[in-house]
mmCIF file of C-alpha atoms in Angstrom:
data_model
loop_
_atom_site.group_PDB
_atom_site.id
_atom_site.type_symbol
_atom_site.label_atom_id
_atom_site.label_comp_id
_atom_site.label_asym_id
_atom_site.label_seq_id
_atom_site.Cartn_x
_atom_site.Cartn_y
_atom_site.Cartn_z
ATOM 1 C CA MET G 1 -41.499 -33.008 36.001
ATOM 2 C CA THR G 2 -39.676 -31.095 33.256
ATOM 3 C CA ARG G 3 -41.062 -27.988 31.751
ATOM 4 C CA THR G 4 -40.788 -27.494 27.997
ATOM 5 C CA PRO G 5 -39.551 -24.070 26.978
ATOM 6 C CA SER G 6 -42.080 -21.870 25.303
ATOM 7 C CA VAL G 7 -41.849 -20.977 21.637
ATOM 8 C CA GLY G 8 -41.203 -17.352 22.555
ATOM 9 C CA ALA G 9 -38.214 -18.251 24.720
ATOM 10 C CA ALA G 10 -36.768 -20.420 21.939
ATOM 11 C CA LEU G 11 -37.162 -17.592 19.445
ATOM 12 C CA GLU G 12 -35.505 -15.191 21.877
ATOM 13 C CA ARG G 13 -32.482 -17.466 22.256
ATOM 14 C CA TRP G 14 -32.253 -17.881 18.480
ATOM 15 C CA ARG G 15 -32.420 -14.129 18.020
ATOM 16 C CA GLU G 16 -29.682 -13.485 20.549
ATOM 17 C CA ARG G 17 -27.475 -16.172 18.981
ATOM 18 C CA HIS G 18 -27.879 -14.795 15.473
ATOM 19 C CA LEU G 19 -28.195 -11.110 16.305
ATOM 20 C CA ARG G 20 -24.720 -10.230 14.996
ATOM 21 C CA ILE G 21 -25.405 -11.917 11.688
ATOM 22 C CA LEU G 22 -28.770 -10.204 11.371
ATOM 23 C CA MET G 23 -27.223 -6.792 12.055
ATOM 24 C CA LEU G 24 -24.421 -7.358 9.558
ATOM 25 C CA ALA G 25 -26.655 -8.822 6.864
ATOM 26 C CA PRO G 26 -27.679 -5.503 5.178
ATOM 27 C CA THR G 27 -24.079 -4.321 4.969
ATOM 28 C CA LEU G 28 -22.877 -7.683 3.676
ATOM 29 C CA LEU G 29 -25.587 -7.709 1.017
ATOM 30 C CA ILE G 30 -24.636 -4.201 -0.145
ATOM 31 C CA LEU G 31 -20.928 -5.096 -0.271
ATOM 32 C CA ALA G 32 -21.699 -8.298 -2.156
ATOM 33 C CA GLY G 33 -23.752 -6.356 -4.676
ATOM 34 C CA LEU G 34 -21.010 -3.784 -5.182
ATOM 35 C CA THR G 35 -18.237 -6.350 -5.618
ATOM 36 C CA LEU G 36 -19.882 -9.412 -7.138
ATOM 37 C CA PHE G 37 -20.883 -7.846 -10.461
ATOM 38 C CA PRO G 38 -17.504 -6.126 -11.142
ATOM 39 C CA THR G 39 -15.668 -9.349 -10.251
ATOM 40 C CA ILE G 40 -17.788 -11.481 -12.584
ATOM 41 C CA TYR G 41 -17.468 -8.841 -15.320
ATOM 42 C CA MET G 42 -13.676 -8.787 -14.959
ATOM 43 C CA PHE G 43 -13.388 -12.580 -15.190
ATOM 44 C CA THR G 44 -15.632 -12.744 -18.261
ATOM 45 C CA ALA G 45 -13.987 -9.773 -20.003
ATOM 46 C CA ALA G 46 -10.503 -11.250 -19.461
ATOM 47 C CA VAL G 47 -11.251 -14.109 -21.865
ATOM 48 C CA GLN G 48 -13.015 -11.963 -24.450
ATOM 49 C CA LYS G 49 -12.203 -9.288 -26.980
ATOM 50 C CA VAL G 50 -14.415 -6.384 -25.987
ATOM 51 C CA SER G 51 -15.029 -3.744 -28.621
ATOM 52 C CA PRO G 52 -15.568 -0.095 -27.595
ATOM 53 C CA ASP G 53 -18.578 -0.122 -29.912
ATOM 54 C CA PRO G 54 -21.550 -1.461 -27.925
ATOM 55 C CA ASP G 55 -23.142 -2.733 -31.156
ATOM 56 C CA VAL G 56 -20.212 -5.070 -31.859
ATOM 57 C CA PRO G 57 -20.649 -8.411 -30.063
ATOM 58 C CA ARG G 58 -17.929 -9.734 -27.816
ATOM 59 C CA GLU G 59 -15.574 -12.356 -29.167
ATOM 60 C CA PHE G 60 -14.376 -15.233 -26.998
ATOM 61 C CA ILE G 61 -10.580 -15.561 -27.335
ATOM 62 C CA GLY G 62 -9.772 -17.800 -24.362
ATOM 63 C CA LEU G 63 -6.251 -17.160 -23.083
ATOM 64 C CA GLY G 64 -5.426 -14.716 -25.862
ATOM 65 C CA ASN G 65 -5.287 -11.702 -23.565
ATOM 66 C CA PHE G 66 -3.024 -13.569 -21.150
ATOM 67 C CA THR G 67 -0.583 -14.789 -23.812
ATOM 68 C CA ARG G 68 -0.435 -11.260 -25.180
ATOM 69 C CA MET G 69 1.208 -10.164 -21.926
ATOM 70 C CA LEU G 70 4.284 -12.270 -22.699
ATOM 71 C CA SER G 71 5.150 -10.093 -25.709
ATOM 72 C CA ASP G 72 4.065 -6.706 -24.379
ATOM 73 C CA PRO G 73 7.218 -4.618 -23.739
ATOM 74 C CA GLU G 74 5.244 -1.739 -22.221
ATOM 75 C CA LEU G 75 3.713 -4.084 -19.654
ATOM 76 C CA HIS G 76 7.161 -5.467 -18.823
ATOM 77 C CA LEU G 77 8.428 -1.923 -18.289
ATOM 78 C CA ALA G 78 5.460 -1.160 -16.035
ATOM 79 C CA ILE G 79 6.188 -4.293 -13.990
ATOM 80 C CA LYS G 80 9.839 -3.288 -13.656
ATOM 81 C CA ASN G 81 8.915 0.256 -12.588
ATOM 82 C CA THR G 82 6.410 -1.048 -10.043
ATOM 83 C CA VAL G 83 8.925 -3.477 -8.527
ATOM 84 C CA VAL G 84 11.652 -0.801 -8.347
ATOM 85 C CA PHE G 85 9.310 1.741 -6.802
ATOM 86 C CA THR G 86 7.887 -0.714 -4.264
ATOM 87 C CA SER G 87 11.295 -2.055 -3.221
ATOM 88 C CA VAL G 88 13.000 1.314 -2.788
ATOM 89 C CA ALA G 89 10.063 3.274 -1.357
ATOM 90 C CA VAL G 90 8.965 0.669 1.198
ATOM 91 C CA THR G 91 12.572 0.048 2.305
ATOM 92 C CA LEU G 92 13.191 3.757 2.869
ATOM 93 C CA GLU G 93 9.854 4.206 4.636
ATOM 94 C CA PHE G 94 10.539 1.275 6.941
ATOM 95 C CA LEU G 95 14.060 2.407 7.858
ATOM 96 C CA LEU G 96 13.024 6.020 8.429
ATOM 97 C CA GLY G 97 9.845 5.070 10.292
ATOM 98 C CA LEU G 98 11.654 2.625 12.574
ATOM 99 C CA GLY G 99 14.469 5.095 13.185
ATOM 100 C CA LEU G 100 12.065 7.880 14.109
ATOM 101 C CA ALA G 101 10.090 5.540 16.367
ATOM 102 C CA LEU G 102 13.250 4.485 18.225
ATOM 103 C CA LEU G 103 14.300 8.125 18.547
ATOM 104 C CA PHE G 104 10.952 9.207 19.976
ATOM 105 C CA ASP G 105 10.650 6.168 22.220
ATOM 106 C CA LYS G 106 14.075 6.679 23.802
ATOM 107 C CA TYR G 107 14.708 10.415 23.849
ATOM 108 C CA ILE G 108 11.830 12.707 22.873
ATOM 109 C CA HIS G 109 8.733 10.735 23.812
ATOM 110 C CA ARG G 110 7.313 13.701 25.754
ATOM 111 C CA LEU G 111 7.012 15.930 22.674
ATOM 112 C CA THR G 112 3.455 14.983 21.725
ATOM 113 C CA PHE G 113 3.048 18.014 19.477
ATOM 114 C CA LEU G 114 6.037 16.948 17.360
ATOM 115 C CA LYS G 115 4.525 13.479 16.954
ATOM 116 C CA THR G 116 1.332 15.058 15.658
ATOM 117 C CA VAL G 117 3.288 17.175 13.176
ATOM 118 C CA LEU G 118 5.065 14.090 11.857
ATOM 119 C CA LEU G 119 1.731 12.365 11.255
ATOM 120 C CA VAL G 120 0.295 15.225 9.185
ATOM 121 C CA PRO G 121 1.508 13.975 5.743
ATOM 122 C CA MET G 122 -0.340 10.694 6.227
ATOM 123 C CA MET G 123 -3.593 12.555 6.938
ATOM 124 C CA ILE G 124 -3.497 14.731 3.811
ATOM 125 C CA PRO G 125 -5.536 13.421 0.844
ATOM 126 C CA PRO G 126 -3.260 11.748 -1.731
ATOM 127 C CA ILE G 127 -4.378 14.105 -4.493
ATOM 128 C CA ALA G 128 -3.400 17.102 -2.354
ATOM 129 C CA VAL G 129 -0.022 15.488 -1.671
ATOM 130 C CA ALA G 130 0.537 14.931 -5.384
ATOM 131 C CA LEU G 131 -0.409 18.508 -6.268
ATOM 132 C CA THR G 132 1.856 19.867 -3.521
ATOM 133 C CA TRP G 133 4.847 17.928 -4.796
ATOM 134 C CA LYS G 134 4.020 18.907 -8.369
ATOM 135 C CA LEU G 135 4.418 22.542 -7.303
ATOM 136 C CA ILE G 136 7.654 21.722 -5.472
ATOM 137 C CA TYR G 137 9.102 20.067 -8.603
ATOM 138 C CA GLN G 138 7.865 22.785 -10.971
ATOM 139 C CA PRO G 139 10.885 23.718 -13.191
ATOM 140 C CA GLN G 140 10.328 27.510 -13.380
ATOM 141 C CA PHE G 141 9.072 28.576 -9.952
ATOM 142 C CA GLY G 142 9.225 25.404 -7.873
ATOM 143 C CA VAL G 143 10.631 25.508 -4.349
ATOM 144 C CA LEU G 144 13.239 22.851 -5.071
ATOM 145 C CA ASN G 145 14.770 24.653 -8.041
ATOM 146 C CA GLU G 146 14.686 27.912 -6.080
ATOM 147 C CA LEU G 147 16.720 26.193 -3.377
ATOM 148 C CA MET G 148 19.112 24.833 -6.007
ATOM 149 C CA PHE G 149 19.561 28.357 -7.400
ATOM 150 C CA ARG G 150 20.346 29.793 -3.969
ATOM 151 C CA LEU G 151 22.939 27.069 -3.436
ATOM 152 C CA GLY G 152 24.559 27.873 -6.765
ATOM 153 C CA LEU G 153 23.496 24.594 -8.352
ATOM 154 C CA PRO G 154 21.849 24.155 -11.768
ATOM 155 C CA SER G 155 18.096 23.725 -11.836
ATOM 156 C CA GLN G 156 16.602 20.403 -12.856
ATOM 157 C CA ALA G 157 13.508 19.221 -14.665
ATOM 158 C CA TRP G 158 12.792 16.891 -11.777
ATOM 159 C CA ALA G 159 9.678 15.106 -12.969
ATOM 160 C CA GLY G 160 10.640 15.506 -16.640
ATOM 161 C CA ASP G 161 14.088 13.896 -16.483
ATOM 162 C CA VAL G 162 14.259 10.175 -17.236
ATOM 163 C CA SER G 163 17.009 9.663 -14.647
ATOM 164 C CA LEU G 164 15.232 11.648 -11.912
ATOM 165 C CA ALA G 165 11.520 11.015 -12.480
ATOM 166 C CA MET G 166 11.295 7.779 -10.475
ATOM 167 C CA ALA G 167 13.252 9.358 -7.623
ATOM 168 C CA THR G 168 10.737 12.214 -7.473
ATOM 169 C CA ILE G 169 7.855 9.738 -7.157
ATOM 170 C CA ILE G 170 9.688 7.788 -4.462
ATOM 171 C CA ALA G 171 10.524 10.951 -2.497
ATOM 172 C CA ALA G 172 6.896 12.076 -2.480
ATOM 173 C CA ASP G 173 5.661 8.635 -1.419
ATOM 174 C CA VAL G 174 8.280 8.374 1.345
ATOM 175 C CA TRP G 175 7.245 11.777 2.674
ATOM 176 C CA GLU G 176 3.587 10.741 2.700
ATOM 177 C CA TRP G 177 3.810 7.218 4.147
ATOM 178 C CA THR G 178 6.818 7.181 6.461
ATOM 179 C CA PRO G 179 4.495 8.496 9.236
ATOM 180 C CA PHE G 180 2.387 5.349 8.823
ATOM 181 C CA ILE G 181 5.377 3.104 9.561
ATOM 182 C CA PHE G 182 6.450 5.472 12.340
ATOM 183 C CA LEU G 183 3.036 5.246 14.008
ATOM 184 C CA LEU G 184 2.945 1.436 13.907
ATOM 185 C CA MET G 185 6.523 1.069 15.133
ATOM 186 C CA LEU G 186 5.985 3.573 17.925
ATOM 187 C CA ALA G 187 2.885 1.705 19.099
ATOM 188 C CA GLY G 188 4.828 -1.558 18.959
ATOM 189 C CA LEU G 189 7.710 -0.143 20.993
ATOM 190 C CA ALA G 190 5.296 1.173 23.618
ATOM 191 C CA SER G 191 3.922 -2.339 24.133
ATOM 192 C CA LEU G 192 7.278 -4.078 24.663
ATOM 193 C CA PRO G 193 7.879 -5.699 28.087
ATOM 194 C CA SER G 194 10.570 -4.108 30.245
ATOM 195 C CA GLU G 195 11.769 -7.235 32.091
ATOM 196 C CA PRO G 196 13.890 -8.695 29.254
ATOM 197 C CA TYR G 197 15.688 -5.379 28.801
ATOM 198 C CA GLU G 198 16.406 -5.129 32.515
ATOM 199 C CA ALA G 199 17.832 -8.654 32.477
ATOM 200 C CA ALA G 200 19.928 -7.839 29.404
ATOM 201 C CA GLN G 201 21.369 -4.750 31.079
ATOM 202 C CA VAL G 202 22.289 -6.814 34.124
ATOM 203 C CA ASP G 203 24.078 -9.273 31.827
ATOM 204 C CA GLY G 204 26.004 -6.376 30.262
ATOM 205 C CA ALA G 205 24.392 -6.499 26.795
ATOM 206 C CA SER G 206 25.049 -3.432 24.677
ATOM 207 C CA ALA G 207 22.269 -1.305 23.242
ATOM 208 C CA TRP G 208 22.974 -2.762 19.793
ATOM 209 C CA ARG G 209 22.665 -6.345 21.062
ATOM 210 C CA GLN G 210 19.426 -5.463 22.846
ATOM 211 C CA PHE G 211 18.078 -4.004 19.622
ATOM 212 C CA TRP G 212 18.886 -7.103 17.541
ATOM 213 C CA ASP G 213 18.143 -9.787 20.149
ATOM 214 C CA LEU G 214 15.105 -8.228 21.839
ATOM 215 C CA THR G 215 13.548 -5.286 19.993
ATOM 216 C CA ILE G 216 13.486 -6.786 16.493
ATOM 217 C CA PRO G 217 12.090 -10.208 17.592
ATOM 218 C CA PHE G 218 9.441 -8.547 19.750
ATOM 219 C CA LEU G 219 8.479 -6.179 16.935
ATOM 220 C CA LYS G 220 8.408 -8.858 14.242
ATOM 221 C CA PRO G 221 4.575 -9.147 14.083
ATOM 222 C CA VAL G 222 4.224 -5.355 13.866
ATOM 223 C CA ILE G 223 6.973 -5.139 11.260
ATOM 224 C CA ALA G 224 5.306 -7.854 9.195
ATOM 225 C CA ILE G 225 1.930 -6.097 9.256
ATOM 226 C CA ALA G 226 3.467 -2.721 8.391
ATOM 227 C CA LEU G 227 5.489 -4.103 5.485
ATOM 228 C CA LEU G 228 2.600 -6.156 4.130
ATOM 229 C CA LEU G 229 0.207 -3.206 4.164
ATOM 230 C CA ARG G 230 2.720 -0.864 2.573
ATOM 231 C CA ILE G 231 3.813 -3.330 -0.106
ATOM 232 C CA MET G 232 0.222 -4.051 -1.103
ATOM 233 C CA ASP G 233 -0.532 -0.327 -1.224
ATOM 234 C CA ALA G 234 2.641 0.501 -3.181
ATOM 235 C CA LEU G 235 1.879 -2.149 -5.800
ATOM 236 C CA ARG G 236 -1.292 -0.282 -6.741
ATOM 237 C CA LEU G 237 0.253 3.207 -6.837
ATOM 238 C CA PHE G 238 -1.677 5.476 -9.178
ATOM 239 C CA ASP G 239 -2.450 8.979 -7.894
ATOM 240 C CA LEU G 240 1.107 10.258 -7.403
ATOM 241 C CA VAL G 241 2.241 9.050 -10.815
ATOM 242 C CA PHE G 242 -0.865 10.290 -12.589
ATOM 243 C CA ILE G 243 -0.534 13.812 -11.175
ATOM 244 C CA LEU G 244 3.258 14.184 -11.237
ATOM 245 C CA THR G 245 4.401 12.486 -14.444
ATOM 246 C CA VAL G 246 1.453 10.688 -16.112
ATOM 247 C CA GLY G 247 3.853 7.757 -16.483
ATOM 248 C CA GLY G 248 6.523 9.737 -18.323
ATOM 249 C CA PRO G 249 9.009 10.647 -19.442
ATOM 250 C CA ALA G 250 9.269 7.791 -21.962
ATOM 251 C CA GLY G 251 7.450 5.435 -19.593
ATOM 252 C CA ALA G 252 10.087 5.819 -16.862
ATOM 253 C CA THR G 253 7.449 6.045 -14.119
ATOM 254 C CA GLU G 254 4.557 4.120 -15.617
ATOM 255 C CA THR G 255 3.277 1.696 -12.973
ATOM 256 C CA LEU G 256 0.942 -1.256 -13.374
ATOM 257 C CA SER G 257 -2.091 0.664 -12.130
ATOM 258 C CA LEU G 258 -1.467 3.519 -14.545
ATOM 259 C CA TYR G 259 -0.839 1.082 -17.395
ATOM 260 C CA ILE G 260 -4.132 -0.725 -16.721
ATOM 261 C CA PHE G 261 -5.913 2.635 -16.559
ATOM 262 C CA LYS G 262 -4.430 3.663 -19.896
ATOM 263 C CA ILE G 263 -5.299 0.368 -21.597
ATOM 264 C CA ALA G 264 -8.865 0.449 -20.269
ATOM 265 C CA PHE G 265 -9.814 4.104 -20.691
ATOM 266 C CA THR G 266 -7.429 5.522 -23.301
ATOM 267 C CA PHE G 267 -7.212 2.634 -25.745
ATOM 268 C CA VAL G 268 -10.556 1.158 -24.567
ATOM 269 C CA ASP G 269 -9.163 -2.394 -24.577
ATOM 270 C CA ILE G 270 -11.317 -3.664 -21.717
ATOM 271 C CA GLY G 271 -10.527 -7.353 -22.193
ATOM 272 C CA TYR G 272 -6.764 -6.930 -22.028
ATOM 273 C CA ALA G 273 -7.030 -4.521 -19.082
ATOM 274 C CA ALA G 274 -9.179 -7.055 -17.213
ATOM 275 C CA ALA G 275 -6.644 -9.811 -17.889
ATOM 276 C CA VAL G 276 -3.749 -7.724 -16.596
ATOM 277 C CA SER G 277 -5.804 -6.761 -13.538
ATOM 278 C CA LEU G 278 -6.510 -10.417 -12.797
ATOM 279 C CA VAL G 279 -2.831 -11.318 -12.994
ATOM 280 C CA VAL G 280 -1.932 -8.441 -10.666
ATOM 281 C CA LEU G 281 -4.687 -9.549 -8.274
ATOM 282 C CA PHE G 282 -3.490 -13.161 -8.199
ATOM 283 C CA VAL G 283 0.150 -12.144 -7.760
ATOM 284 C CA THR G 284 -0.740 -9.804 -4.896
ATOM 285 C CA VAL G 285 -2.880 -12.431 -3.146
ATOM 286 C CA GLY G 286 -0.200 -15.078 -3.693
ATOM 287 C CA PHE G 287 2.537 -12.842 -2.329
ATOM 288 C CA SER G 288 0.432 -11.888 0.701
ATOM 289 C CA THR G 289 -0.347 -15.541 1.435
ATOM 290 C CA TRP G 290 3.308 -16.523 1.118
ATOM 291 C CA PHE G 291 4.369 -13.607 3.313
ATOM 292 C CA ILE G 292 1.927 -14.563 6.074
ATOM 293 C CA LYS G 293 2.877 -18.243 5.926
ATOM 294 C CA ARG G 294 6.550 -17.331 5.965
ATOM 295 C CA LEU G 295 5.980 -15.253 9.074
ATOM 296 C CA ARG G 296 4.271 -18.166 10.799
ATOM 297 C CA LEU G 297 7.118 -20.487 9.852
ATOM 298 C CA VAL G 298 9.633 -18.083 11.295
ATOM 299 C CA ASP G 299 7.560 -17.775 14.460
#
């Protein structure tokens, strides 16, 4: 004779099965409320001409804001600056971070205090980093020009020179985010198996061959994650540029994020700013998807 489970037992099993969803539900509802309205507003504003005067009704213009991008030289310059900054900064951060990780993993892994010191720039708020480098680059009493004077070299208007402004932004970003790459690479190196390296040493493989044939393939997932996170973060750079150069001189350091900010809040062209933001969003998502799929194909 079978016994039918009681209603209370059935409810208990249902509660246990759905407990995680029930606990996450309030947070998910709050996040949905905070993101759903701005997303819908951005999509609707992108196809409209939005006047700064609240009494003026919106005008539907379809793809007008998107076609306007094709003939906007300032937007093209911002795209170029963003691509140059992202390519150079992320490359330098990756090479320096990987090099430091290899150095610590092989030779100075016992110096825990030094590791902590190297991670400090990453822990400082970005605004504080930007203000610190603004003081370093200051033409009259900045540390960098003081060093140039002591070396007998002419002082420079670092953030005010068209040929040097982008380099100053890149240097500050490399100083701040190289520790992030270093931390990920160091964690990846610590998790590598020792058996393949022992076999390679028995076979007489050089350290360089071990690096290319073992270390890089083993670290490939960590490298991919580090590069993807840094590229996505670099594409939306705003704080460093806003504090150091405000996009100048002559637009030499104006990035996409700063350009969107200027269009939205200086010229109050909400529709065009929303359209540019959507394009940047789609490009970033498309690049991330391609990057992940490419990684899987390689694997």
